[in-house]
Short mmCIF file of C-alpha atoms (C1' of nucleotides) in Angstrom, two decimals:
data_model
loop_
_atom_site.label_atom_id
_atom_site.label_comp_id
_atom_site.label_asym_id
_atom_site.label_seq_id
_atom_site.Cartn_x
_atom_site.Cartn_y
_atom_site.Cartn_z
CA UNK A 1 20.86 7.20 -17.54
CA UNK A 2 18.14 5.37 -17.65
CA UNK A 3 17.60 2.24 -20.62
CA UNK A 4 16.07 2.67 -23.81
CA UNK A 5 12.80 1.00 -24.71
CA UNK A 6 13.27 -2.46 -25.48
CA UNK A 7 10.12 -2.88 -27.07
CA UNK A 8 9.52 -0.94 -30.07
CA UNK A 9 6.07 -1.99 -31.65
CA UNK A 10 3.06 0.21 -30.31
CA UNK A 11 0.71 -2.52 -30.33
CA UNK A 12 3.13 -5.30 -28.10
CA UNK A 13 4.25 -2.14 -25.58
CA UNK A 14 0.01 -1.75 -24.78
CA UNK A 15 -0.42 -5.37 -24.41
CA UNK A 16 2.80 -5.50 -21.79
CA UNK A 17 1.38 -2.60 -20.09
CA UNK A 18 -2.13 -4.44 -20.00
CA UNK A 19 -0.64 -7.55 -18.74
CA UNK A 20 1.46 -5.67 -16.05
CA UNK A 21 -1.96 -4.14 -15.39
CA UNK A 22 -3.71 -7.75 -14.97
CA UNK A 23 -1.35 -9.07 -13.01
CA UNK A 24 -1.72 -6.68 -10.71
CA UNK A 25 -4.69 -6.74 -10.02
CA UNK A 26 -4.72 -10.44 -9.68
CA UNK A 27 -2.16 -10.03 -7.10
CA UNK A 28 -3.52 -7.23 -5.46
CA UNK A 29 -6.46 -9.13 -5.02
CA UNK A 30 -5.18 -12.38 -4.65
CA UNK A 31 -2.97 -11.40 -1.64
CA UNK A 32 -5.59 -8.73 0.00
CA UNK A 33 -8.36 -11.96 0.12
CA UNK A 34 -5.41 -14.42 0.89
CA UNK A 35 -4.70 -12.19 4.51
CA UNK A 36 -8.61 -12.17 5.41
CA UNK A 37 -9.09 -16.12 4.74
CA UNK A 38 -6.15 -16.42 7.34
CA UNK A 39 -6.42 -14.20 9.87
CA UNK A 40 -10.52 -14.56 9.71
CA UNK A 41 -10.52 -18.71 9.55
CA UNK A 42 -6.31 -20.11 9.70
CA UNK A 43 -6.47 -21.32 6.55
CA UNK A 44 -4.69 -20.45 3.05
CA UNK A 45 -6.35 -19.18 -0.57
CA UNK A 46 -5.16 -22.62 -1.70
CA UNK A 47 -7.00 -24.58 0.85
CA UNK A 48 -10.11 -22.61 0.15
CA UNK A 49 -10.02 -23.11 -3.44
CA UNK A 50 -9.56 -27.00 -2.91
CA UNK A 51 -12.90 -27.10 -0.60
CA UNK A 52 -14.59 -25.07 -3.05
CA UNK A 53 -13.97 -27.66 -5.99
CA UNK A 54 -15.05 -30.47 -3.61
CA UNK A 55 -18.08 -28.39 -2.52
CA UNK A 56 -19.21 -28.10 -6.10
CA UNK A 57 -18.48 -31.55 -7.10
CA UNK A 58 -20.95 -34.52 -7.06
CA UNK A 59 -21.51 -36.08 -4.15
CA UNK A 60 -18.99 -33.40 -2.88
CA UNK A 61 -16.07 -35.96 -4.46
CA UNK A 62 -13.38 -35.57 -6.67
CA UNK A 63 -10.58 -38.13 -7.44
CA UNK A 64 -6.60 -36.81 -6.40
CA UNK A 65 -5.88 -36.15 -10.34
CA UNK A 66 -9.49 -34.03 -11.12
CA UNK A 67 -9.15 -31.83 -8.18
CA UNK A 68 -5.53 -31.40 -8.66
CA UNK A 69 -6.09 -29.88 -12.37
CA UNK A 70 -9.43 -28.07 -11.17
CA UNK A 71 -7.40 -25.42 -8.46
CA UNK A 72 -7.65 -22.09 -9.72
CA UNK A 73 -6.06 -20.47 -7.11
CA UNK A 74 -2.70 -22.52 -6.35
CA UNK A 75 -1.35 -25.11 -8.71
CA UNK A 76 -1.35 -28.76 -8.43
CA UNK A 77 1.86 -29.21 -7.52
CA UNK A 78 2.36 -31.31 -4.49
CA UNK A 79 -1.12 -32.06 -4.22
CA UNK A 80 -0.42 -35.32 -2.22
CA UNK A 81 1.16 -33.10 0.57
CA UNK A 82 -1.57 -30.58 0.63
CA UNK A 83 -4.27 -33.38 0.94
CA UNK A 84 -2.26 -35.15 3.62
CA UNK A 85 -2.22 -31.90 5.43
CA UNK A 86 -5.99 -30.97 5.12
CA UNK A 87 -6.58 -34.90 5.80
CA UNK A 88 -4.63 -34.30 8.87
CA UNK A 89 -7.01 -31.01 9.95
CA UNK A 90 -10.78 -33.17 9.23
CA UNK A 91 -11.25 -31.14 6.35
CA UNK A 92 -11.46 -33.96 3.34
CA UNK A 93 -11.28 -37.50 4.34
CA UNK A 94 -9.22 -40.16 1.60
CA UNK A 95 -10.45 -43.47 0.44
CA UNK A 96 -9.77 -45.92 -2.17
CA UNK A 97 -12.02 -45.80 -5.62
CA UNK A 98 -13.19 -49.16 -5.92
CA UNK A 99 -13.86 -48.84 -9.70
CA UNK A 100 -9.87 -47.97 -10.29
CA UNK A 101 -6.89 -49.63 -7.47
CA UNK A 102 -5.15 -46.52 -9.45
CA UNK A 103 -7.11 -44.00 -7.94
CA UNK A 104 -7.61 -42.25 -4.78
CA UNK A 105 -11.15 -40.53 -3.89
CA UNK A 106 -11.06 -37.10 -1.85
CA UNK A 107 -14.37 -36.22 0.11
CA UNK A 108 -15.57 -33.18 1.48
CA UNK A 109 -16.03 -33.65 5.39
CA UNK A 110 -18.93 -32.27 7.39
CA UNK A 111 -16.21 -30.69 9.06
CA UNK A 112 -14.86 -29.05 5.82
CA UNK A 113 -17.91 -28.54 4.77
CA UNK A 114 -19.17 -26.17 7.45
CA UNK A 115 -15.99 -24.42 7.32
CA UNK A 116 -16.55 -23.73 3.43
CA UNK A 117 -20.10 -22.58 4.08
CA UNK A 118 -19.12 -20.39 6.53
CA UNK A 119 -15.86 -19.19 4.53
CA UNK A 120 -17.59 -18.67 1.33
CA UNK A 121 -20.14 -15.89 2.62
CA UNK A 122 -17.74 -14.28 3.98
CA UNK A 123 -15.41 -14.61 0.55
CA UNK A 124 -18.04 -13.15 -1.37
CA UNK A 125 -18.27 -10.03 0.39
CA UNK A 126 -14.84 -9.38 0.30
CA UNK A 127 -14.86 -10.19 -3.24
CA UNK A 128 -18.23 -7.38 -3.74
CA UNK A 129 -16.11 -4.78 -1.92
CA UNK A 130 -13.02 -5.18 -4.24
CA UNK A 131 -15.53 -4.25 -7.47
CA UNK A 132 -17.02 -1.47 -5.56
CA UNK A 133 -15.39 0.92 -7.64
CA UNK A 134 -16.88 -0.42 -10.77
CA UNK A 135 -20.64 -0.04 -11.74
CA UNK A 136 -22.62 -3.05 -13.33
CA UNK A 137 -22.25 -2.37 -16.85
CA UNK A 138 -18.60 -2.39 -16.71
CA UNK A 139 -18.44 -5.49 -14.18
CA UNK A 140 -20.04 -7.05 -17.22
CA UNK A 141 -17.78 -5.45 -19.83
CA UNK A 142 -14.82 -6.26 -18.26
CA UNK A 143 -15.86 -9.96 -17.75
CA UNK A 144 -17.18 -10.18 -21.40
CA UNK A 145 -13.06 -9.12 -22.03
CA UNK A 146 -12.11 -11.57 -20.04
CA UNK A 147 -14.01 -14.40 -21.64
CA UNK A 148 -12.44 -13.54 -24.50
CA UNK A 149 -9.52 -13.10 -23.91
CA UNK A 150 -8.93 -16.68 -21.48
CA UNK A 151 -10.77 -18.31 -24.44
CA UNK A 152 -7.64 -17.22 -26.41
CA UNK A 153 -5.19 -18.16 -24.30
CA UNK A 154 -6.56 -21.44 -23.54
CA UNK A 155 -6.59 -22.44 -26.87
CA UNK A 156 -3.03 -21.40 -27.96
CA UNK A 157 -0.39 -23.83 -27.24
CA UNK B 4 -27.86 -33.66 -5.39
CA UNK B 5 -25.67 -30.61 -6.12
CA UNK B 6 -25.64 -27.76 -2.91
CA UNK B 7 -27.73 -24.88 -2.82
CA UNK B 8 -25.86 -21.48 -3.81
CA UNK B 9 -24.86 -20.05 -0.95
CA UNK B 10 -24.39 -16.18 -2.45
CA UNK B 11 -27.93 -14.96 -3.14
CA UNK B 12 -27.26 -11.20 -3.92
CA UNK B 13 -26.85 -10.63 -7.96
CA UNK B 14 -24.20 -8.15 -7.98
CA UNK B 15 -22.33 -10.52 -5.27
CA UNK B 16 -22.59 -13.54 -7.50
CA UNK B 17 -21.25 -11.35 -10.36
CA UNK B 18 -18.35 -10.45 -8.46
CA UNK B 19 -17.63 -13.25 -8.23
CA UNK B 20 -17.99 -14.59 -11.01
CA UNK B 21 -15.69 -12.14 -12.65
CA UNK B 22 -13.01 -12.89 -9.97
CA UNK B 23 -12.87 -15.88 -11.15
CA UNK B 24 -12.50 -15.10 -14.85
CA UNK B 25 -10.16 -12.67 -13.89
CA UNK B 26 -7.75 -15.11 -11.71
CA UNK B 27 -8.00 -17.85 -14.47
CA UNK B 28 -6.71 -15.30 -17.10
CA UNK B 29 -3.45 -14.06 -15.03
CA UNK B 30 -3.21 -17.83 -13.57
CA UNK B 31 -3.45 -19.07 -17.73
CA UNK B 32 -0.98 -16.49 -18.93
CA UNK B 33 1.72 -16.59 -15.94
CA UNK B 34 1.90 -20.18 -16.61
CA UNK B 35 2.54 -19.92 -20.36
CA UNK B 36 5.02 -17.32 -20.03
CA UNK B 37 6.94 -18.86 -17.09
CA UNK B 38 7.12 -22.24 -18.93
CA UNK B 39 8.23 -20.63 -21.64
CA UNK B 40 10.71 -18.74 -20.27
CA UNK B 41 12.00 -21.85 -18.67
CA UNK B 42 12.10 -23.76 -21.61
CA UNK B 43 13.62 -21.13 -23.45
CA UNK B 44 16.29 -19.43 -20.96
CA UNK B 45 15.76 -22.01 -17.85
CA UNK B 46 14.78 -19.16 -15.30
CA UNK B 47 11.67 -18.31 -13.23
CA UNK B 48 9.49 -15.47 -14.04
CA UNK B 49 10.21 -14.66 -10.74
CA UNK B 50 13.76 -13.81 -11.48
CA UNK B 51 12.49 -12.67 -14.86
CA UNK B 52 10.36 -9.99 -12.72
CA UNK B 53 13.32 -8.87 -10.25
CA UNK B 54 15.68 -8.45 -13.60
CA UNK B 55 13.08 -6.22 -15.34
CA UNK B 56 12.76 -3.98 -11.79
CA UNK B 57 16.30 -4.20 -11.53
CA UNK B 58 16.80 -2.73 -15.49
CA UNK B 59 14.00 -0.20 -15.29
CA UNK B 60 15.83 1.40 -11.75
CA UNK B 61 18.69 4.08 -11.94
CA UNK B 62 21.68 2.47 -12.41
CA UNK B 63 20.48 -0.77 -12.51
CA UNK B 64 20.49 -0.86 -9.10
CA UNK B 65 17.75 -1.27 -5.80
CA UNK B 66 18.46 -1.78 -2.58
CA UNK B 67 17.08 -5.35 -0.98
CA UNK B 68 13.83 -3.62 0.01
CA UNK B 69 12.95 -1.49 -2.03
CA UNK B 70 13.15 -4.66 -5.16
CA UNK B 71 11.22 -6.51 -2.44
CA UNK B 72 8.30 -4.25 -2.99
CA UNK B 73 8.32 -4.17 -6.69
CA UNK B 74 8.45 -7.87 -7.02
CA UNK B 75 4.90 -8.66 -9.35
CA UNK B 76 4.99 -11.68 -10.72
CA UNK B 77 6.31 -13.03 -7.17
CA UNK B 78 5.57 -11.95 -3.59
CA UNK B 79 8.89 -10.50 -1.37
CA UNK B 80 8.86 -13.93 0.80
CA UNK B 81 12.61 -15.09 0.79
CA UNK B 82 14.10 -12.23 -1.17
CA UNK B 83 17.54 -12.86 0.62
CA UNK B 84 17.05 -16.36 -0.75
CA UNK B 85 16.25 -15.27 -4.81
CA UNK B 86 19.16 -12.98 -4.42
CA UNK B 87 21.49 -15.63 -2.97
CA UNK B 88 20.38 -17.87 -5.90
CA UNK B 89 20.81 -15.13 -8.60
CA UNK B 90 24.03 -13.78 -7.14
CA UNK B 91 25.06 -17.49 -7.67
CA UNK B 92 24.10 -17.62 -11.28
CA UNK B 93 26.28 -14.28 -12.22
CA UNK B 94 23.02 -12.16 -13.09
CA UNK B 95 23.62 -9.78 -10.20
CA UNK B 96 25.88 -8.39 -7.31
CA UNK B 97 25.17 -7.61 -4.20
CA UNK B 98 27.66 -4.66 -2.69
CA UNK B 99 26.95 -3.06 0.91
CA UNK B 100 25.51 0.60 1.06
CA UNK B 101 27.80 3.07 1.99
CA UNK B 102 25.10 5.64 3.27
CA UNK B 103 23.96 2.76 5.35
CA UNK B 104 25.36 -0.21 6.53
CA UNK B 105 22.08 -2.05 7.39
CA UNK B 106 21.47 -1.96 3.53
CA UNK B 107 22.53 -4.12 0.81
CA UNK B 108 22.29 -2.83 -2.84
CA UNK B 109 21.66 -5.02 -5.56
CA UNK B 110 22.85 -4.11 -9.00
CA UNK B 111 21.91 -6.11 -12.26
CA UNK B 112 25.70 -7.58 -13.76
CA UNK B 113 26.62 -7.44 -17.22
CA UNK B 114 25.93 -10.82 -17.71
CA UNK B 115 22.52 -10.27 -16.19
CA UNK B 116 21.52 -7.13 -18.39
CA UNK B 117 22.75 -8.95 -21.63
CA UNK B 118 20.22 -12.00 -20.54
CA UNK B 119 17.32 -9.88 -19.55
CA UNK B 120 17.32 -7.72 -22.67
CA UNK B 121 17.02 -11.11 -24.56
CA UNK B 122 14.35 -12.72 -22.61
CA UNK B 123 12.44 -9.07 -22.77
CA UNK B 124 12.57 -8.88 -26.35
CA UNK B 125 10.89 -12.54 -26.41
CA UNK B 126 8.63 -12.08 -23.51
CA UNK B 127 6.95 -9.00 -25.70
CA UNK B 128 6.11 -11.58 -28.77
CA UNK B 129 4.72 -13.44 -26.39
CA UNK B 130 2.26 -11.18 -24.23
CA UNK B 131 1.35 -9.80 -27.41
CA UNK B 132 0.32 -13.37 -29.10
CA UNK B 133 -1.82 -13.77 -25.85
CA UNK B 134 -3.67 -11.08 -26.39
CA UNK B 135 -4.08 -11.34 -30.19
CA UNK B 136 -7.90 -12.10 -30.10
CA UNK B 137 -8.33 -8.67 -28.66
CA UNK B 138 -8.79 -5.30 -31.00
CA UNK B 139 -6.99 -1.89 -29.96
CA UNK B 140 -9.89 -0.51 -28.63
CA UNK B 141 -10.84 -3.47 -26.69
CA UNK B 142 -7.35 -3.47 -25.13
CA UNK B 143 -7.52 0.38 -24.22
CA UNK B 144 -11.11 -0.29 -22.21
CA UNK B 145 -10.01 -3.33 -20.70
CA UNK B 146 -6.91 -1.84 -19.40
CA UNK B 147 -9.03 1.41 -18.27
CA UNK B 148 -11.27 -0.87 -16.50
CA UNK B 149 -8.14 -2.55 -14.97
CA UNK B 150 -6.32 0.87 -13.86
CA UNK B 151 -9.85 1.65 -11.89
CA UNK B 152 -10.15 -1.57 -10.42
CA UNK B 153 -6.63 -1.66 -9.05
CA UNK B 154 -6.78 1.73 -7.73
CA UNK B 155 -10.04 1.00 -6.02
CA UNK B 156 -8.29 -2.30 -4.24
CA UNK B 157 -5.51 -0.79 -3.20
CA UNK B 158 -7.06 2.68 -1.71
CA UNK B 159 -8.74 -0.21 0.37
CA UNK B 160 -7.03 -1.25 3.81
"C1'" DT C 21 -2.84 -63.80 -23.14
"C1'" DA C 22 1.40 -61.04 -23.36
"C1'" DT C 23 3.15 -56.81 -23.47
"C1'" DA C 24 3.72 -51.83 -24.47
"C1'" DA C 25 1.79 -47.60 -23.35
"C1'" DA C 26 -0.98 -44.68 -20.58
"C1'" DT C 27 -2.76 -43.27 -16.12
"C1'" DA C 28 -3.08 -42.27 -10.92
"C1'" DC C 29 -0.68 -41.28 -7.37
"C1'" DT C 30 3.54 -40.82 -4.64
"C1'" DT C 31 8.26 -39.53 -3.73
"C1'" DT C 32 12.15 -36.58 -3.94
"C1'" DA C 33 14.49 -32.37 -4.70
"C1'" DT C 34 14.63 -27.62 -5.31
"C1'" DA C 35 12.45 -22.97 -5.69
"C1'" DT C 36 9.42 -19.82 -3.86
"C1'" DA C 37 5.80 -17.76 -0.34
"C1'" DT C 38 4.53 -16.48 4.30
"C1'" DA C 39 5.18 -15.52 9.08
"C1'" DA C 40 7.75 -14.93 13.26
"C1'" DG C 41 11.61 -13.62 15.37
"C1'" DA C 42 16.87 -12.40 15.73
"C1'" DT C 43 20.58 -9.12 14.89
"C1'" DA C 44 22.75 -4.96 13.65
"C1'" DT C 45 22.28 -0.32 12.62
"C1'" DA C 46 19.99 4.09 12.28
"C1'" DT C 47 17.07 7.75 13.98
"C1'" DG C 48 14.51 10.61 17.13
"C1'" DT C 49 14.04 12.37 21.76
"C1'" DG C 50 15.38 13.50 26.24
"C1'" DC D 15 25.41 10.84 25.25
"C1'" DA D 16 21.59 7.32 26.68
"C1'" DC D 17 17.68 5.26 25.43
"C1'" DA D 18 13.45 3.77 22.93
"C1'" DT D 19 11.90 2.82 18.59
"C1'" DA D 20 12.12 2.02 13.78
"C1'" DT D 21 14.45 -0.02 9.85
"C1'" DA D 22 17.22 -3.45 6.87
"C1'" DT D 23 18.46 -7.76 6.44
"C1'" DC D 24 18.83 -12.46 7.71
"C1'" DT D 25 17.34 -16.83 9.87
"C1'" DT D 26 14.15 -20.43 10.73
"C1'" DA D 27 10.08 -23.05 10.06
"C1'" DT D 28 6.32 -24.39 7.41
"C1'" DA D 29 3.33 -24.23 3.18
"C1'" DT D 30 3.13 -24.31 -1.56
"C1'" DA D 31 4.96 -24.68 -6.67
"C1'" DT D 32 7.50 -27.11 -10.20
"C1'" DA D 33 9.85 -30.89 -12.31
"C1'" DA D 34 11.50 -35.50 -12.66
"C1'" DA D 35 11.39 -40.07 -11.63
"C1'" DG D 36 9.23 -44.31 -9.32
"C1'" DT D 37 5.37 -47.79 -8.39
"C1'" DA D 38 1.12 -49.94 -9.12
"C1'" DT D 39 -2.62 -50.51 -12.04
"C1'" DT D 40 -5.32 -50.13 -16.15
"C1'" DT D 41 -6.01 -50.00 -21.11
"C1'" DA D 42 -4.98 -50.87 -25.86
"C1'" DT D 43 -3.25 -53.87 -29.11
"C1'" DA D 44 -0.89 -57.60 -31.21
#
DNA sequence: TATAAATACTTTATATATAAGATATATGTG
DNA sequence: CACATATATCTTATATATAAAGTATTTATA
């Protein structure tokens, strides 16, 4: 037999079943443009999502604590290892900030940089064929929900 | 001086755009509820997610494989690992399949049930807090949106 | 200036994710 | 039955996530 309900209250059993919802298609997502970056270029969602904060960054530079909180796509945790190990593969290059003995500057490489160009095209049409489904009225519907709703979240706690 | 944008079509840049939003939401929320859930209970929502698959079968039981599948809020890498660990911590039991002895079967313990119908209970207040800013309707046509959008990614491949 | 607190990064340990390959067993076909 | 192939799990190696503690430096304040 199978167990009862836990949840009794209409309005928390829709927001469970949204969230289930979410987070798959996060994952679904998440894992489906994870494959492509590494069969298409060796390299993980996590690494991409590093170059793309450098890319965007001034002077395509961030210091080891601002790129570490800007990832989107992993976490920041062990950050030093994952620089040592795109340091290792030309992709960012690691110097002292001479404003701060604290603080440790990452740069973009011309290496990493061409990679990212190349990687991002690509990313964005694998990205436009995962909302083929949905016209552009709802793409902006759904987003508008989503603004919303992260704005929420962010600001609890 | 900044780079150029390297996506020029509109309805790329959109999707993109709402990617985004979309990852930041499930990345904002999984990290609330797992720290919370480790605060509160000191477990993963990893094993959180294998002992609500594990309630929700027949019997409270899976074998290896198929609870590899369902995993959500985790991926299947290492399952023989997660089980090890939770076998270890009394929340399930591992027996051998009779109708097949290259399967395992994985059953949710006493101890294990007890726990996750706690940590359920709680884990409802809390999806539901996160999603407070939203009304009932808005929930119904984001989730709608969501259902569409998963089925299109997965008919993909 | 002296010192407490905060900050930036690293180190260590453990948990989890991903991929490749090993082993045992099951299944289908001749 | 013999064999090829598929399946279920485990093993190994490496990458990444999380948490706690350590070191050097900076900042705030007395």
């Amino acid at each position: 037999m199978a167990a009862a309900k836990l949840i009794k209250d209409p309005r928390e059993q829709q927001s469970v079943r949204l969230w289930l919802e979410l987070l798959r298609c996060a994952k679904t997502q998440e894992t489906r443009l994870g494959a492509r970056l590494r069969k298409h270029y060796g390299h993980s969602l996590t690494r991409f999502d590093a170059l793309s904060q450098l890319y965007r960054a001034p002077d395509m530079t961030l210091p080891v604590t601002a790129l570490a909180t800007r990832l989107l796509a992993s976490s920041s945790g062990n950050i030093t290892g994952l620089i040592d190990r795109m340091e290792a593969d030309g992709l960012v290059v690691r110097s002292p900030n001479p404003d701060d003995r604290r603080s440790f500057i990452v740069r973009l490489s011309k290496t990493g940089t061409t990679l990212f160009e190349k990687m991002a095209i690509e990313h964005g049409h694998w990205v436009r064929d995962g909302f083929e489904g949905l016209s552009d009225s709802e793409l902006k519907n759904l987003q508008a929900s989503l603004i919303r709703l992260r704005k929420h979240l962010e600001q609890e706690d």
